[in-house]
Coordinates of C-alpha atoms and ligand atoms in Angstrom, one line a residue:
X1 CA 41.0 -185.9 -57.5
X2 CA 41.6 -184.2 -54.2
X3 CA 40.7 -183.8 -50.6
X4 CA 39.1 -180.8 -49.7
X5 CA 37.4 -180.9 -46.7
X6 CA 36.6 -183.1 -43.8
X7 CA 33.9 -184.3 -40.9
X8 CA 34.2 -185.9 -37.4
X9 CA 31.5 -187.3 -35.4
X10 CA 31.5 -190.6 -32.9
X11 CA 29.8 -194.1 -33.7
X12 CA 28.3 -194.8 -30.6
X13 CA 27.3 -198.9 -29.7
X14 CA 26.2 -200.2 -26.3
X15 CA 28.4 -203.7 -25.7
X16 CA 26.5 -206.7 -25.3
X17 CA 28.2 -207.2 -22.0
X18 CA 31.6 -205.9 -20.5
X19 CA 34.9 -206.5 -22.5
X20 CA 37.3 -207.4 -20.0
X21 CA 41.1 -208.3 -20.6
X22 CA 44.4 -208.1 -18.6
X23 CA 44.7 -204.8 -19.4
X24 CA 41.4 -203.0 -19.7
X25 CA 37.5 -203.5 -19.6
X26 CA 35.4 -201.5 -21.5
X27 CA 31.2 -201.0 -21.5
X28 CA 30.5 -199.4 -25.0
X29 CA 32.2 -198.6 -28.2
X30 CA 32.3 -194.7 -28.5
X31 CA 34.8 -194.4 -31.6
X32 CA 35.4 -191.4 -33.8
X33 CA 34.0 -191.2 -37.1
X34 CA 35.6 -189.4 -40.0
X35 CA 34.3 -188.4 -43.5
X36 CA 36.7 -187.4 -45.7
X37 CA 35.3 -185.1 -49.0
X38 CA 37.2 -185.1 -52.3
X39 CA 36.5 -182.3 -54.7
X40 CA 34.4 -184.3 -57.2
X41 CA 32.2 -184.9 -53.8
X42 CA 33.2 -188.5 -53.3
X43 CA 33.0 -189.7 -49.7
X44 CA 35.7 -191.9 -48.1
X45 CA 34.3 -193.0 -44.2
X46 CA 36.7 -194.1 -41.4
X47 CA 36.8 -195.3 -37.7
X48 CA 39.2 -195.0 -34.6
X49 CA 38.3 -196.4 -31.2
X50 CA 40.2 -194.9 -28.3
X51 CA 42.6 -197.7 -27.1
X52 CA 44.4 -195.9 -24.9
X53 CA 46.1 -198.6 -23.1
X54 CA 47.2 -200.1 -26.2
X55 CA 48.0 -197.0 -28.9
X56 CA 48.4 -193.9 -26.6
X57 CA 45.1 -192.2 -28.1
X58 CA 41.6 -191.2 -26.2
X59 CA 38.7 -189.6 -28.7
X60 CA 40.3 -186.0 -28.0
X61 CA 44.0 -186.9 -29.0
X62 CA 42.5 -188.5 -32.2
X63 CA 40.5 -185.7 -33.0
X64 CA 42.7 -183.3 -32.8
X65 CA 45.8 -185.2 -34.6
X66 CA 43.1 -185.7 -37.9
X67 CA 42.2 -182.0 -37.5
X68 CA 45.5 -180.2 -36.6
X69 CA 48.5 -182.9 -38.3
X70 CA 46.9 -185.5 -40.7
X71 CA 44.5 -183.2 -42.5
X72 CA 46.8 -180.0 -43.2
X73 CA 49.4 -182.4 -44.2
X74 CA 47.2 -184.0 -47.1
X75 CA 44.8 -181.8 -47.6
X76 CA 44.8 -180.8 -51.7
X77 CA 47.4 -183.7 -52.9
X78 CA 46.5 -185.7 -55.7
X79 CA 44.6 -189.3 -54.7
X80 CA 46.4 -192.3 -56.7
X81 CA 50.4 -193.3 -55.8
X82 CA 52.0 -193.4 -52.7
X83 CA 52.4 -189.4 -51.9
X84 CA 49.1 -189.2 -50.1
X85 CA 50.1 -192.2 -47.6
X86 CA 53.6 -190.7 -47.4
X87 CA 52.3 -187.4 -46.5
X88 CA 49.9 -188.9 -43.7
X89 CA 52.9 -191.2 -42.2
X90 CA 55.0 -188.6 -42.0
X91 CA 53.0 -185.7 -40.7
X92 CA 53.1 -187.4 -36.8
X93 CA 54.6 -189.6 -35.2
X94 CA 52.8 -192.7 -33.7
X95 CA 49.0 -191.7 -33.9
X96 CA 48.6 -194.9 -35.3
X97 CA 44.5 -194.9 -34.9
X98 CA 44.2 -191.4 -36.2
X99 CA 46.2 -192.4 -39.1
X100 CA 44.4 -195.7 -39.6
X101 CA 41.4 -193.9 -39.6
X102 CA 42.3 -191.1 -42.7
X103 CA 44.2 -194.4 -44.7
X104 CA 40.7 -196.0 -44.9
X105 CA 38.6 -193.1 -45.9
X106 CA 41.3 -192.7 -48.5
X107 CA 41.2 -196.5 -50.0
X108 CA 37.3 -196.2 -49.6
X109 CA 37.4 -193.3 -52.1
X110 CA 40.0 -195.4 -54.5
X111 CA 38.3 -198.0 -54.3
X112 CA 35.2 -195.8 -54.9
X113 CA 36.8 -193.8 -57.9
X114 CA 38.3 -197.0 -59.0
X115 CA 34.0 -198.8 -58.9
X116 CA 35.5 -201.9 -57.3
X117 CA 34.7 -203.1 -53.4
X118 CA 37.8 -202.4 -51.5
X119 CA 38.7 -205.8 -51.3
X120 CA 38.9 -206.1 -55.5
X121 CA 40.6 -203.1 -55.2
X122 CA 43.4 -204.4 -52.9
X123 CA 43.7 -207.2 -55.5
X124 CA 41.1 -210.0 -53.2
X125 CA 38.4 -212.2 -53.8
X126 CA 34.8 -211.8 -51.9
X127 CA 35.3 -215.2 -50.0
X128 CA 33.9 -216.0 -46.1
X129 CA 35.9 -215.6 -42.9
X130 CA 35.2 -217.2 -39.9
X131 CA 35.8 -214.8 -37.1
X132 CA 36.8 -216.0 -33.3
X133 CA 34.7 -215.0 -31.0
X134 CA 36.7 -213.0 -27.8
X135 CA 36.0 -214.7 -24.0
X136 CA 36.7 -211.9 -21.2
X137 CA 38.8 -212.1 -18.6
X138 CA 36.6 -213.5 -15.5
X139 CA 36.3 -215.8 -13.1
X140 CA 36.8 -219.7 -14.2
X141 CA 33.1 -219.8 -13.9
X142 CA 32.1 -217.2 -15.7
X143 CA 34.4 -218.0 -18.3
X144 CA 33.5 -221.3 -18.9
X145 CA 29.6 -220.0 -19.0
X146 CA 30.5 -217.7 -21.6
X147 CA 32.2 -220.0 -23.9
X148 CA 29.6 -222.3 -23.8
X149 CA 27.0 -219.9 -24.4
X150 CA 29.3 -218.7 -27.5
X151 CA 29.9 -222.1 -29.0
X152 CA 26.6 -222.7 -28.8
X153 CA 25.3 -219.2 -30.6
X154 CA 27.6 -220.8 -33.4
X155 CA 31.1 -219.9 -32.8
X156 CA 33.4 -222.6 -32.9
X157 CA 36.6 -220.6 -32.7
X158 CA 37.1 -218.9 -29.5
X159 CA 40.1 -216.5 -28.3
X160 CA 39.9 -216.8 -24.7
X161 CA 41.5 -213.7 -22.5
X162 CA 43.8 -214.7 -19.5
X163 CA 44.9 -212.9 -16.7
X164 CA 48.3 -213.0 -14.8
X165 CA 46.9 -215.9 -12.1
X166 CA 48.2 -219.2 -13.5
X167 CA 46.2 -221.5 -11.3
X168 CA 42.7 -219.7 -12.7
X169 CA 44.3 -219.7 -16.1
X170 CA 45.2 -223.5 -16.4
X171 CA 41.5 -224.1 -14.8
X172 CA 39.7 -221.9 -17.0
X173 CA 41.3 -223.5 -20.0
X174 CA 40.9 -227.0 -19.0
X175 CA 36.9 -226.6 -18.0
X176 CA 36.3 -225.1 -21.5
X177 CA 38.1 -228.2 -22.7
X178 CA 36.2 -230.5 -21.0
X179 CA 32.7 -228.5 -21.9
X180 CA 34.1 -228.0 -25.7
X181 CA 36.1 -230.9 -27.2
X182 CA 36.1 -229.7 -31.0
X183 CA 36.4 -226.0 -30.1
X184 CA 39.5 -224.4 -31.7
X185 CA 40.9 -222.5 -28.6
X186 CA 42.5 -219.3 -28.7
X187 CA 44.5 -218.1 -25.7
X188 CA 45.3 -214.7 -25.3
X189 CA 47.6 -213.1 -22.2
X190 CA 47.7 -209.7 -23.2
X191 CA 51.1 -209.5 -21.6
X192 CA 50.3 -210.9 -18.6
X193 CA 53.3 -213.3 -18.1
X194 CA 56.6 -213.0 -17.4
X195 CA 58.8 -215.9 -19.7
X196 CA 59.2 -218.5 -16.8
X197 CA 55.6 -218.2 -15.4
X198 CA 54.5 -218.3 -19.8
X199 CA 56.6 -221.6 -20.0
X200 CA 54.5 -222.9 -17.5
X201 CA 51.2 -222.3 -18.4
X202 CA 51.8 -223.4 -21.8
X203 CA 53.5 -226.7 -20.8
X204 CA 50.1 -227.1 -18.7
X205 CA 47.6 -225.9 -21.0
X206 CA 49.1 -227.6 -24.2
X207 CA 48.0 -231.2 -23.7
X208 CA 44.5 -229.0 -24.2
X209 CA 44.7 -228.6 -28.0
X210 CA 45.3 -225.0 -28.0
X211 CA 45.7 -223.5 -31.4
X212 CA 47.8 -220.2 -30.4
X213 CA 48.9 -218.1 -27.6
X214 CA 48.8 -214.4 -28.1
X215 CA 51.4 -211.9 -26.8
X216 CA 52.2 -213.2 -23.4
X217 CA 54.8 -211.5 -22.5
X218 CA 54.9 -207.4 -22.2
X219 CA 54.7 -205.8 -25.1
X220 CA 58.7 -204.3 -24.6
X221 CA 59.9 -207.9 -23.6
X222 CA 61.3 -209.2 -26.9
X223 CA 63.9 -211.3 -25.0
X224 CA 61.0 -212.9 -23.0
X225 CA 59.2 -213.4 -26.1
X226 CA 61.8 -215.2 -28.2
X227 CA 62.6 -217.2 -25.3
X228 CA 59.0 -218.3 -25.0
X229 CA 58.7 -219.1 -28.8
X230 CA 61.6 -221.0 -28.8
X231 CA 60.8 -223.5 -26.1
X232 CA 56.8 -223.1 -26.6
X233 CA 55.0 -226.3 -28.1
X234 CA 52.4 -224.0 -28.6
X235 CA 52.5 -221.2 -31.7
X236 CA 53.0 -217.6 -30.4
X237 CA 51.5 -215.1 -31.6
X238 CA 52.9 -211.7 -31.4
X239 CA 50.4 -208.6 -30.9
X240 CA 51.6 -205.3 -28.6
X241 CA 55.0 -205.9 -30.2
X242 CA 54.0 -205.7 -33.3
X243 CA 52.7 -202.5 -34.9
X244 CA 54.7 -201.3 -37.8
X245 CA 56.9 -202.5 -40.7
X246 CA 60.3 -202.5 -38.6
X247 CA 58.4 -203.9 -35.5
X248 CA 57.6 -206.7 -38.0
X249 CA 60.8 -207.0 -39.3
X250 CA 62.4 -207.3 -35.8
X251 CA 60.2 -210.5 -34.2
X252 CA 60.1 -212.3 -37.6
X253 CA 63.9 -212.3 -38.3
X254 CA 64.6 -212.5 -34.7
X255 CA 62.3 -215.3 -34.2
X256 CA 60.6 -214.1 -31.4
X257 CA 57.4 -215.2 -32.8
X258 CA 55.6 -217.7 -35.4
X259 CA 52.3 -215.4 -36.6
X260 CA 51.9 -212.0 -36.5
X261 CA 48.8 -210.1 -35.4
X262 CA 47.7 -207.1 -37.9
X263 CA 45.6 -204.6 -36.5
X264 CA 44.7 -201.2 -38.7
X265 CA 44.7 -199.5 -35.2
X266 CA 48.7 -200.5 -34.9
X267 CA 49.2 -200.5 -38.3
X268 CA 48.3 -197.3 -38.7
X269 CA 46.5 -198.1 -41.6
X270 CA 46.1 -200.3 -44.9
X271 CA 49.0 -199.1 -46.7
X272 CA 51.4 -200.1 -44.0
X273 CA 49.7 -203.4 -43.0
X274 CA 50.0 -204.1 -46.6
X275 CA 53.8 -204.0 -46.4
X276 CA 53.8 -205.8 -42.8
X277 CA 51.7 -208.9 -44.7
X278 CA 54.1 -209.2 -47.4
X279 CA 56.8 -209.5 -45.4
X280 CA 55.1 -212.4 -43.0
X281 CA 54.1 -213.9 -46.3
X282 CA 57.9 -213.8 -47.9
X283 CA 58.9 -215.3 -44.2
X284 CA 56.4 -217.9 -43.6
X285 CA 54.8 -216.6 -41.3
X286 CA 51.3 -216.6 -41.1
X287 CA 49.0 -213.7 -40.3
X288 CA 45.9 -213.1 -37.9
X289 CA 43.7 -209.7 -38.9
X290 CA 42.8 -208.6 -35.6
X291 CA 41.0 -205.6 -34.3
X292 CA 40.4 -203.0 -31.4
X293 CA 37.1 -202.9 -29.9
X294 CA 35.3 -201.9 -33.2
X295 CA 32.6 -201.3 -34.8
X296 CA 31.1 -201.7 -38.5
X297 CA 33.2 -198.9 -40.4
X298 CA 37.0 -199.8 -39.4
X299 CA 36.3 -203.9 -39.3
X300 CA 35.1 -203.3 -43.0
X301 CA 37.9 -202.3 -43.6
X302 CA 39.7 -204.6 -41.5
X303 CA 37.5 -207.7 -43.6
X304 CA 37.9 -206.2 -46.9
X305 CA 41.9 -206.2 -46.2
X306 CA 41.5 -209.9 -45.0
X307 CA 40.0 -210.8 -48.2
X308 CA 43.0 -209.5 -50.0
X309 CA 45.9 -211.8 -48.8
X310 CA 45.7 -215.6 -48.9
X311 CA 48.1 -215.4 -45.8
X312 CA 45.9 -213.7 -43.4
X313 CA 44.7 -217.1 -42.1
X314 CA 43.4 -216.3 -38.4
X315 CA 40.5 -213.6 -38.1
X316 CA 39.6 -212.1 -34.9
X317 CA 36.7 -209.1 -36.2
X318 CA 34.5 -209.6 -33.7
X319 CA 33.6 -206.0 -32.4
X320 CA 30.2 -205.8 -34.1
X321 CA 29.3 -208.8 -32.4
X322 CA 30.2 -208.1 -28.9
X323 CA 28.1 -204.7 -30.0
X324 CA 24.2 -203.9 -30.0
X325 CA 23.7 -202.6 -33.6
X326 CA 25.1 -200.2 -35.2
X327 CA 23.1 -197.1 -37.6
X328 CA 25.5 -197.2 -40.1
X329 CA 24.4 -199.2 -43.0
X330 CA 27.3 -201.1 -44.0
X331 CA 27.7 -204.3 -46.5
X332 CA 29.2 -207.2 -44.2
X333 CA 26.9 -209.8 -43.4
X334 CA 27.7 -211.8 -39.9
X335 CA 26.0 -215.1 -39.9
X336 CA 26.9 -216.9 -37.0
X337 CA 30.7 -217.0 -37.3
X338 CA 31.1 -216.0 -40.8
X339 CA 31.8 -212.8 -42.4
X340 CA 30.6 -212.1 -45.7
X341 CA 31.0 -209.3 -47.8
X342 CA 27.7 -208.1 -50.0
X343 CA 27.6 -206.3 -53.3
X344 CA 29.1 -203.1 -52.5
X345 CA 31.6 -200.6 -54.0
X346 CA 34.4 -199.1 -51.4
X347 CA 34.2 -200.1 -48.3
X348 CA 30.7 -200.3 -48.6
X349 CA 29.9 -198.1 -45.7
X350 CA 26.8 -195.5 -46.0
X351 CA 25.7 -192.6 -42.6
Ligands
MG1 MG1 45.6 -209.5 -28.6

C-alpha cells in the first residue's frame, strides 16, 4: 500500500471562553485538517493547530510544509517499517506540527489496514483516562471562579496557568486551596520564572498540595531548570524543553527534570513520541500526554497513544472541552473527566 494523494482543509471550533496563558490567549481552534489517500483508497485523517509561539508554525507554514516538503518526500513509498517515518523526519527540519499531523494519518491507515483501533495497534488496552482540566491565566478572582466552576462540572484534576507575578500566583493558588481541598492541582508557568523567583513560589505554594509544576523556567534555560528540580520539593515537569528524542535525552540524564511532557505537536508525531516514552520509561521517569489547543482528530490520536504505554500517567487532552463541538464524528467519549475510547478501527475519526 501507498500514498497517492492528499487533502487539506481547517477544523474550525469556537472556545468556550478565552485560553489565556503566559504566553498566549487564543479565542477559537482554527487547525488544519489533512486526509491522506493510499492507493487501495484507505483514508488516514490528521490535525495541526497553529502554535506559533510554541512550534514556529501558523496554518500557512503548515500548509505549505505538508504540500511542498512532507508530501513529495513520501509520496509513493511502501506503508509498513520505518522508511515512511524516516522519509517524513528527514524531509524538514523542525515543522514538528506539520509532521505530527502526516505521522497520524499514516498510523490511522495502519492501524486501519491492520483492522485494529490505533491504540491495539500501538500494542494498548482500551482503558479510561482522566484528563485535567486547564485554568487560564487571569486575575486571582477569576481564577478561583473558574476552578470552582470546573470542579464542580466534574473535574477533579485541574492544571492551573500562572503568570510571571508571584504575589497573584501564590494568591491564586492558595484561594483555589481553600475553595478545593481534595482537588489534585496542577501548576503550570509556561516559562514564566526565572530559577530564584521559581524557588520561591514553589517554597510558598508547596505547603498547598501541589502535584506538579510545569516548565517554569524558559524553554532555553536548562541550567535554571535543573537548578529548580534539584532544590524543588515539588516535581517538575518539563514541557518547552522537551520536544524530541535528544531533547529527552538531555533533561532526563541531566536531571533537569522528574516527568516529561509529550505533546504530538513537539513530538512531531507518534513514531518519535514513541521513542521519547521508552526512554522516560527505561529512566523512571514518568510521562504526562499533553496537547496544543486541539480539537477531536489530533487528541484521538494523542488518547489512543496514551492508552498504549502504562507510563504515560498524567493526561492533559482537554481541547475538545474548552471547545464548542466539533462536526467530525470521532469515537472518544468525554464524560465528565474521563476519556473513553468506543469501538472503532484507526483512529476512529470519520468527515
Ligand atoms: Mg505546558
Amino acid at each position: 500500500m501507498k500514498i497517492t494523494d492528499f487533502k487539506l482543509s481547517i477544523i474550525k471550533s469556537e472556545l468556550k471562553k478565552p485560553f489565556v496563558t503566559n504566553i498566549r490567549r487564543v479565542d477559537a481552534i482554527e487547525d488544519v485538517l489533512l486526509t491522506l489517500i493510499t492507493d487501495d483508497g484507505t483514508k488516514g485523517y490528521g490535525e495541526a493547530p497553529p502554535t506559533v509561539a510554541i512550534t514556529g508554525e501558523d496554518i500557512g507554514t503548515i500548509e505549505k510544509t505538508i504540500k511542498e516538503r512532507i508530501f513529495p518526500a513520501i509520496k509513493g513509498l511502501e506503508l509498513g517499517g520505518n522508511d515512511i517515518f524516516e522519509a517524513l523526519h528527514a524531509s524538514v527540519t523542525k515543522s514538528t506540527s506539520a509532521k505530527a499531523c502526516v505521522d497520524m494519518a499514516i498510523y490511522d491507515i495502519l492501524a486501519k489496514s491492520a483492522n485494529k483501533p490505533l491504540y491495539e495497534y500501538l500494542g494498548g488496552k482500551a482503558k479510561t483516562l482522566r484528563t485535567n482540566l486547564t485554568i487560564s491565566l487571569g486575575s486571582p478572582e477569576v481564577m478561583l471562579k473558574d476552578a470552582i466552576e470546573a470542579y464542580n462540572d466534574g473535574f477533579s484534576v485541574l492544571k492551573v496557568k500562572v503568570g510571571t507575578d508571584k504575589k497573584e500566583c501564590v494568591e491564586a493558588m492558595q484561594s483555589i486551596r481553600a475553595a478545593l481541598p481534595s482537588a489534585i492541582l496542577r501548576v503550570d508557568a509556561n516559562q514564566a520564572w526565572d530559577a530564584k523567583t521559581a524557588l520561591d513560589i514553589i517554597e510558598s505554594i508547596a505547603p498547598l498540595g501541589i502535584e506538579l509544576v510545569e516548565q517554569p523556567t524558559c524553554a532555553e534555560d536548562l541550567a535554571g531548570l535543573a537548578e529548580i528540580t534539584a532544590h524543588s520539593s515539588i516535581p517538575i515537569l518539563a514541557d518547552e524543553s522537551v520536544f524530541d528524542y535528544e531533547d529527552a535525552v538531555r533533561i532526563l540524564d541531566g536531571r533537569m527534570a522528574d516527568y516529561i511532557n509529550i505533546k504530538l505537536m513537539k513530538t512531531g508525531g507518534i513514531y518519535e513520541a514513541i521513542k521519547i516514552a521508552a526512554l522516560a520509561k527505561e529512566r523512571g521517569a514518568k510521562v504526562m500526554m499533553g496537547s496544543m489547543l486541539e480539537s477531536v482528530v489530533s487528541i484521538s490520536a494523542a488518547v489512543h497513544f496514551a492508552m498504549s504505554d502504562d507510563n504515560i500517567c498524567f493526561y492533559d487532552l482537554d481541547g475538545p472541552l474548552l471547545a464548542k463541538p466539533s462536526s467530525v464524528k470521532n469515537a472518544l467519549i468525554f464524560e465528565k473527566d474521563e476519556i473513553t475510547v468506543s469501538e472503532c478501527i484507526g483512529l476512529g475519526v470519520k468527515l
